[in-house]
mmCIF file of C-alpha atoms in Angstrom:
data_model
loop_
_atom_site.group_PDB
_atom_site.id
_atom_site.type_symbol
_atom_site.label_atom_id
_atom_site.label_comp_id
_atom_site.label_asym_id
_atom_site.label_seq_id
_atom_site.Cartn_x
_atom_site.Cartn_y
_atom_site.Cartn_z
ATOM 1 C CA MET M 1 -0.020 -0.036 0.173
ATOM 2 C CA THR M 2 1.085 3.185 -1.283
ATOM 3 C CA LYS M 3 1.802 5.902 1.768
ATOM 4 C CA GLU M 4 -0.324 8.620 1.573
ATOM 5 C CA ILE M 5 1.192 12.450 0.809
ATOM 6 C CA TRP M 6 -0.063 15.459 0.623
ATOM 7 C CA LYS M 7 1.390 18.046 -1.708
ATOM 8 C CA PRO M 8 -0.680 21.040 -2.901
ATOM 9 C CA HIS M 9 -2.594 21.672 -6.356
ATOM 10 C CA PRO M 10 -0.595 22.925 -8.864
ATOM 11 C CA GLY M 11 -2.946 26.277 -9.328
ATOM 12 C CA SER M 12 -5.022 28.364 -5.932
ATOM 13 C CA GLN M 13 -3.375 25.577 -3.707
ATOM 14 C CA THR M 14 0.105 26.178 -4.562
ATOM 15 C CA LEU M 15 -0.732 30.118 -4.727
ATOM 16 C CA PHE M 16 -2.140 30.317 -1.610
ATOM 17 C CA LEU M 17 0.846 28.888 0.879
ATOM 18 C CA ALA M 18 3.085 31.200 -1.441
ATOM 19 C CA CYS M 19 1.057 34.264 -1.007
ATOM 20 C CA PRO M 20 3.435 37.101 0.704
ATOM 21 C CA VAL M 21 0.635 39.154 1.227
ATOM 22 C CA PHE M 22 -0.325 39.822 4.570
ATOM 23 C CA GLU M 23 -3.849 39.310 4.349
ATOM 24 C CA CYS M 24 -5.232 36.343 2.060
ATOM 25 C CA LEU M 25 -8.580 35.091 1.104
ATOM 26 C CA LEU M 26 -9.369 31.302 -0.666
ATOM 27 C CA GLU M 27 -12.332 31.993 -2.873
ATOM 28 C CA GLY M 28 -14.298 29.602 -5.144
ATOM 29 C CA ASN M 29 -16.593 26.891 -6.082
ATOM 30 C CA ARG M 30 -17.177 24.172 -3.587
ATOM 31 C CA GLY M 31 -14.410 20.978 -3.412
ATOM 32 C CA GLY M 32 -11.341 23.349 -4.543
ATOM 33 C CA GLY M 33 -9.498 22.119 -1.189
ATOM 34 C CA LYS M 34 -9.670 25.168 0.706
ATOM 35 C CA THR M 35 -9.571 23.847 4.196
ATOM 36 C CA ASP M 36 -6.431 21.598 3.885
ATOM 37 C CA ALA M 37 -4.874 24.657 2.021
ATOM 38 C CA LEU M 38 -5.839 26.897 5.129
ATOM 39 C CA LEU M 39 -4.055 24.495 7.120
ATOM 40 C CA MET M 40 -1.157 23.338 5.284
ATOM 41 C CA SER M 41 -0.527 27.528 5.965
ATOM 42 C CA PHE M 42 0.129 27.405 9.439
ATOM 43 C CA ALA M 43 1.662 23.961 9.378
ATOM 44 C CA GLN M 44 4.307 25.039 6.381
ATOM 45 C CA TYR M 45 6.110 26.869 9.452
ATOM 46 C CA VAL M 46 6.257 23.987 11.767
ATOM 47 C CA GLY M 47 9.886 22.782 13.097
ATOM 48 C CA TYR M 48 11.321 26.031 11.140
ATOM 49 C CA GLY M 49 12.583 27.148 14.590
ATOM 50 C CA PHE M 50 9.675 29.592 15.718
ATOM 51 C CA GLY M 51 8.917 26.800 18.147
ATOM 52 C CA GLN M 52 6.138 28.121 20.982
ATOM 53 C CA GLU M 53 6.480 32.066 18.934
ATOM 54 C CA TRP M 54 4.465 30.429 16.559
ATOM 55 C CA THR M 55 1.158 30.084 17.403
ATOM 56 C CA GLY M 56 -1.887 30.610 15.025
ATOM 57 C CA VAL M 57 -5.609 29.993 15.409
ATOM 58 C CA ILE M 58 -8.300 29.367 13.440
ATOM 59 C CA PHE M 59 -12.207 30.673 13.966
ATOM 60 C CA ARG M 60 -15.580 29.536 12.914
ATOM 61 C CA GLU M 61 -18.674 31.718 14.585
ATOM 62 C CA GLU M 62 -19.424 27.925 16.781
ATOM 63 C CA TYR M 63 -17.629 24.830 17.689
ATOM 64 C CA LYS M 64 -19.684 22.161 16.373
ATOM 65 C CA GLU M 65 -18.490 24.331 12.719
ATOM 66 C CA LEU M 66 -15.299 23.229 13.546
ATOM 67 C CA GLN M 67 -16.148 19.608 13.361
ATOM 68 C CA ASP M 68 -14.223 19.127 9.746
ATOM 69 C CA VAL M 69 -11.730 20.993 10.086
ATOM 70 C CA VAL M 70 -10.447 19.445 13.219
ATOM 71 C CA LYS M 71 -10.942 15.941 11.731
ATOM 72 C CA LYS M 72 -8.502 16.802 8.081
ATOM 73 C CA SER M 73 -5.929 17.872 10.709
ATOM 74 C CA LYS M 74 -6.114 14.951 12.800
ATOM 75 C CA ARG M 75 -6.071 13.297 9.078
ATOM 76 C CA TRP M 76 -2.924 15.056 8.002
ATOM 77 C CA PHE M 77 -1.078 16.488 11.172
ATOM 78 C CA ARG M 78 -0.473 12.933 12.937
ATOM 79 C CA MET M 79 0.978 11.865 9.524
ATOM 80 C CA PHE M 80 3.071 14.844 9.450
ATOM 81 C CA PHE M 81 4.290 15.434 12.495
ATOM 82 C CA PRO M 82 4.310 11.809 14.826
ATOM 83 C CA GLY M 83 5.035 13.723 18.096
ATOM 84 C CA ALA M 84 2.295 16.055 18.166
ATOM 85 C CA ARG M 85 -0.438 16.149 20.273
ATOM 86 C CA PHE M 86 -3.824 16.763 19.744
ATOM 87 C CA LEU M 87 -5.459 18.428 23.034
ATOM 88 C CA ALA M 88 -9.749 18.457 23.670
ATOM 89 C CA SER M 89 -12.140 19.658 26.434
ATOM 90 C CA ASN M 90 -14.952 21.474 26.482
ATOM 91 C CA ASP M 91 -13.475 24.782 25.626
ATOM 92 C CA THR M 92 -10.193 23.922 24.216
ATOM 93 C CA PHE M 93 -9.172 22.408 20.690
ATOM 94 C CA LYS M 94 -5.489 22.870 19.631
ATOM 95 C CA TRP M 95 -2.181 21.094 17.983
ATOM 96 C CA VAL M 96 0.719 21.311 20.439
ATOM 97 C CA PHE M 97 3.793 20.072 18.301
ATOM 98 C CA ALA M 98 7.082 18.363 19.249
ATOM 99 C CA THR M 99 9.222 21.838 18.581
ATOM 100 C CA GLY M 100 6.425 23.770 20.405
ATOM 101 C CA GLU M 101 4.383 25.355 18.102
ATOM 102 C CA GLU M 102 1.069 24.981 18.705
ATOM 103 C CA LEU M 103 -2.646 25.774 16.285
ATOM 104 C CA LEU M 104 -5.429 26.482 18.332
ATOM 105 C CA PHE M 105 -9.716 25.784 17.165
ATOM 106 C CA ARG M 106 -11.436 28.922 18.315
ATOM 107 C CA VAL M 107 -15.090 30.570 17.836
ATOM 108 C CA GLY M 108 -15.980 33.941 17.977
ATOM 109 C CA LYS M 109 -19.141 36.210 16.326
ATOM 110 C CA ASP M 110 -19.417 39.367 17.031
ATOM 111 C CA ALA M 111 -17.514 42.293 18.041
ATOM 112 C CA ASP M 112 -17.959 41.526 21.805
ATOM 113 C CA ASP M 113 -16.311 37.945 21.544
ATOM 114 C CA TYR M 114 -13.176 39.962 20.473
ATOM 115 C CA TRP M 115 -12.632 40.910 23.987
ATOM 116 C CA ASP M 116 -11.830 37.865 25.181
ATOM 117 C CA TYR M 117 -8.667 37.566 23.010
ATOM 118 C CA HIS M 118 -8.273 41.077 23.241
ATOM 119 C CA GLY M 119 -3.992 41.462 24.157
ATOM 120 C CA HIS M 120 -3.141 37.907 22.598
ATOM 121 C CA ALA M 121 -0.574 37.556 19.984
ATOM 122 C CA TYR M 122 -1.007 35.236 17.381
ATOM 123 C CA PRO M 123 1.327 35.556 13.945
ATOM 124 C CA PHE M 124 -1.162 33.180 12.604
ATOM 125 C CA LEU M 125 -5.076 33.898 11.595
ATOM 126 C CA GLY M 126 -7.216 32.036 9.877
ATOM 127 C CA PHE M 127 -11.023 31.819 8.865
ATOM 128 C CA GLU M 128 -12.972 29.241 7.858
ATOM 129 C CA GLU M 129 -15.594 30.019 5.633
ATOM 130 C CA LEU M 130 -15.521 33.627 6.130
ATOM 131 C CA THR M 131 -18.972 34.777 4.461
ATOM 132 C CA LYS M 132 -20.716 32.589 7.587
ATOM 133 C CA TRP M 133 -19.835 35.805 9.684
ATOM 134 C CA ARG M 134 -22.709 38.568 9.037
ATOM 135 C CA SER M 135 -20.819 41.499 10.332
ATOM 136 C CA LYS M 136 -17.241 42.121 9.303
ATOM 137 C CA GLU M 137 -16.684 43.709 12.912
ATOM 138 C CA PHE M 138 -14.991 40.608 14.464
ATOM 139 C CA TYR M 139 -13.208 39.581 11.536
ATOM 140 C CA GLU M 140 -11.591 43.170 11.363
ATOM 141 C CA MET M 141 -10.910 43.479 14.830
ATOM 142 C CA MET M 142 -8.779 40.276 15.451
ATOM 143 C CA GLN M 143 -6.753 41.798 13.259
ATOM 144 C CA SER M 144 -5.320 43.803 15.741
ATOM 145 C CA CYS M 145 -3.770 40.263 17.148
ATOM 146 C CA CYS M 146 -1.600 39.633 14.477
ATOM 147 C CA ARG M 147 1.612 40.402 15.753
ATOM 148 C CA SER M 148 4.831 39.146 17.177
ATOM 149 C CA SER M 149 8.232 40.356 18.370
ATOM 150 C CA PHE M 150 10.446 37.696 17.230
ATOM 151 C CA PRO M 151 12.547 38.403 14.618
ATOM 152 C CA GLY M 152 11.901 36.953 10.988
ATOM 153 C CA MET M 153 8.333 35.435 12.313
ATOM 154 C CA PRO M 154 5.795 35.743 9.510
ATOM 155 C CA ARG M 155 2.714 36.884 10.385
ATOM 156 C CA MET M 156 -0.335 36.085 7.836
ATOM 157 C CA ILE M 157 -4.104 36.305 8.175
ATOM 158 C CA ARG M 158 -5.967 33.297 5.914
ATOM 159 C CA ALA M 159 -9.326 32.641 5.400
ATOM 160 C CA THR M 160 -11.326 30.450 3.196
ATOM 161 C CA THR M 161 -14.821 30.658 1.502
ATOM 162 C CA ASN M 162 -17.411 30.237 -1.251
ATOM 163 C CA PRO M 163 -19.807 32.637 -2.358
ATOM 164 C CA TYR M 164 -23.062 33.263 -0.780
ATOM 165 C CA GLY M 165 -23.456 33.431 3.125
ATOM 166 C CA ARG M 166 -24.115 35.955 5.329
ATOM 167 C CA GLY M 167 -21.698 37.843 4.467
ATOM 168 C CA HIS M 168 -21.171 37.354 1.123
ATOM 169 C CA ALA M 169 -21.580 41.278 0.613
ATOM 170 C CA TRP M 170 -19.103 42.423 2.940
ATOM 171 C CA VAL M 171 -16.466 39.696 2.041
ATOM 172 C CA LYS M 172 -17.217 40.078 -1.608
ATOM 173 C CA SER M 173 -16.308 44.501 -1.270
ATOM 174 C CA ARG M 174 -13.810 43.620 0.863
ATOM 175 C CA PHE M 175 -11.326 41.659 -1.437
ATOM 176 C CA GLN M 176 -13.284 43.505 -4.624
ATOM 177 C CA ILE M 177 -13.868 40.124 -5.915
ATOM 178 C CA SER M 178 -14.958 40.138 -9.329
ATOM 179 C CA ASP M 179 -18.411 38.902 -10.082
ATOM 180 C CA ASP M 180 -17.038 35.885 -11.741
ATOM 181 C CA GLY M 181 -13.876 35.322 -9.166
ATOM 182 C CA ARG M 182 -11.490 35.608 -11.719
ATOM 183 C CA THR M 183 -10.452 38.811 -13.480
ATOM 184 C CA ASN M 184 -10.440 40.397 -9.686
ATOM 185 C CA ALA M 185 -7.988 37.615 -8.439
ATOM 186 C CA GLY M 186 -4.023 38.573 -7.258
ATOM 187 C CA ARG M 187 -4.954 42.257 -7.490
ATOM 188 C CA ILE M 188 -3.548 43.711 -4.153
ATOM 189 C CA ILE M 189 -5.244 46.319 -2.079
ATOM 190 C CA LYS M 190 -3.790 48.462 0.333
ATOM 191 C CA ASP M 191 -5.751 49.743 3.481
ATOM 192 C CA ASP M 192 -4.963 53.070 4.872
ATOM 193 C CA ASP M 193 -2.217 51.486 7.081
ATOM 194 C CA GLY M 194 -0.657 50.057 4.130
ATOM 195 C CA ARG M 195 -1.068 46.323 4.976
ATOM 196 C CA GLU M 196 -2.037 44.549 1.547
ATOM 197 C CA ARG M 197 -4.784 42.021 1.068
ATOM 198 C CA THR M 198 -5.530 39.803 -2.133
ATOM 199 C CA TYR M 199 -7.357 36.768 -2.872
ATOM 200 C CA VAL M 200 -6.522 33.707 -4.862
ATOM 201 C CA HIS M 201 -9.389 31.972 -6.818
ATOM 202 C CA SER M 202 -10.335 28.294 -6.425
ATOM 203 C CA GLU M 203 -11.811 25.878 -8.989
ATOM 204 C CA MET M 204 -13.024 22.149 -8.533
ATOM 205 C CA SER M 205 -11.317 21.579 -11.316
ATOM 206 C CA GLU M 206 -7.903 21.394 -9.415
ATOM 207 C CA ASN M 207 -8.987 19.239 -7.327
ATOM 208 C CA ARG M 208 -8.104 15.891 -9.633
ATOM 209 C CA HIS M 209 -8.572 13.414 -6.109
ATOM 210 C CA LEU M 210 -12.001 14.488 -5.811
ATOM 211 C CA MET M 211 -13.096 14.972 -9.600
ATOM 212 C CA ASP M 212 -11.749 11.098 -10.250
ATOM 213 C CA ASN M 213 -12.824 9.527 -6.633
ATOM 214 C CA ASP M 214 -16.054 11.069 -5.827
ATOM 215 C CA PRO M 215 -18.372 11.747 -9.203
ATOM 216 C CA GLU M 216 -21.252 11.204 -6.811
ATOM 217 C CA TYR M 217 -20.324 14.754 -5.124
ATOM 218 C CA VAL M 218 -19.155 16.548 -8.620
ATOM 219 C CA ALA M 219 -22.776 15.605 -10.070
ATOM 220 C CA THR M 220 -24.279 16.679 -6.361
ATOM 221 C CA ILE M 221 -22.977 19.841 -6.785
ATOM 222 C CA ARG M 222 -23.275 20.229 -10.410
ATOM 223 C CA GLY M 223 -27.112 19.338 -9.732
ATOM 224 C CA VAL M 224 -28.009 22.033 -7.504
ATOM 225 C CA LYS M 225 -31.152 23.489 -8.846
ATOM 226 C CA ASP M 226 -31.477 26.824 -6.685
ATOM 227 C CA PRO M 227 -29.788 29.007 -9.185
ATOM 228 C CA ASN M 228 -27.727 31.171 -6.802
ATOM 229 C CA LEU M 229 -26.349 28.276 -4.857
ATOM 230 C CA TYR M 230 -25.966 26.405 -8.582
ATOM 231 C CA LYS M 231 -23.407 29.676 -9.618
ATOM 232 C CA ALA M 232 -22.217 30.161 -6.191
ATOM 233 C CA TRP M 233 -21.438 26.537 -5.739
ATOM 234 C CA TRP M 234 -20.513 24.874 -8.949
ATOM 235 C CA LEU M 235 -19.770 28.078 -10.928
ATOM 236 C CA GLY M 236 -17.947 29.823 -7.971
ATOM 237 C CA HIS M 237 -19.475 33.464 -9.166
ATOM 238 C CA TRP M 238 -20.089 35.920 -6.606
ATOM 239 C CA ASP M 239 -22.735 37.748 -8.483
ATOM 240 C CA VAL M 240 -25.744 36.491 -6.444
ATOM 241 C CA ASN M 241 -28.077 38.371 -4.822
ATOM 242 C CA ILE M 242 -28.976 37.184 -1.610
ATOM 243 C CA GLY M 243 -31.669 38.106 0.476
ATOM 244 C CA ALA M 244 -32.355 41.200 -2.198
ATOM 245 C CA PHE M 245 -35.756 42.409 -3.801
ATOM 246 C CA LEU M 246 -34.725 40.700 -7.144
ATOM 247 C CA GLU M 247 -32.790 37.452 -5.945
ATOM 248 C CA GLY M 248 -33.935 35.141 -8.505
ATOM 249 C CA ALA M 249 -34.195 37.464 -11.108
ATOM 250 C CA TRP M 250 -31.276 39.186 -11.373
ATOM 251 C CA ASP M 251 -29.181 38.452 -13.919
ATOM 252 C CA SER M 252 -26.001 40.050 -14.692
ATOM 253 C CA THR M 253 -25.569 38.859 -18.305
ATOM 254 C CA ARG M 254 -29.312 40.205 -18.986
ATOM 255 C CA HIS M 255 -29.552 43.010 -16.944
ATOM 256 C CA LYS M 256 -26.704 45.006 -17.766
ATOM 257 C CA VAL M 257 -25.068 47.078 -20.149
ATOM 258 C CA LYS M 258 -21.605 48.917 -21.023
ATOM 259 C CA PRO M 259 -21.266 52.193 -19.973
ATOM 260 C CA PHE M 260 -21.788 54.757 -22.637
ATOM 261 C CA GLN M 261 -22.416 58.297 -22.694
ATOM 262 C CA ILE M 262 -25.941 59.514 -21.882
ATOM 263 C CA PRO M 263 -27.250 62.050 -24.053
ATOM 264 C CA SER M 264 -28.126 65.669 -22.350
ATOM 265 C CA HIS M 265 -31.581 65.286 -23.604
#
């Protein structure tokens, strides 16, 4: 039996892991391997000599939503880091690596939850399914915790998401994501403090393991009947209207025109 290994898919996973920009979002349709890429963004610096200074946290809104990312972390980390320990209690889920690094799994919904982390230092911040957050407040406030005084320490904020979800509009606006997801990918945006952010577009077709080994899942996503979910989950498009007055009627290919000079009359 051949030993299972993990390596990034050519394309979005490779770009995401190599991205030098402080804040990066990995977005796209379902099944592109975004959760694995988020975990590996942290894992690629384990054993680099940073020890306990390399501490990260991956957030969801509720602990039950962390089940999938925890399950995938156990699959890979136990294989790559034999000395690592996974600790679980009522309010603690974390990996402690043999060389001292720690990766925590935590929850936070809104601005009030930020105060549970105020004053903490996490050179790695991860957010799984960013559009699940209705508001950008918790996400933006937590950025003050992405810091380290250790020389040469990388500092990064990494997030994943599909289009759709309660926070669809603010995520699309923050990263200036084009309707098709592809056009603006890689464009670097600078905030008022000079910090940079960008996004990487992911495609299910890059994940050959899924495409070849689970055609039923592919067929399920491709067969979604809801027009907004179909565009988001299968096409990876951000031109969907969730909760809008014209939801279900709006079609950018039919209801948009190219800019033109409006006559004076």
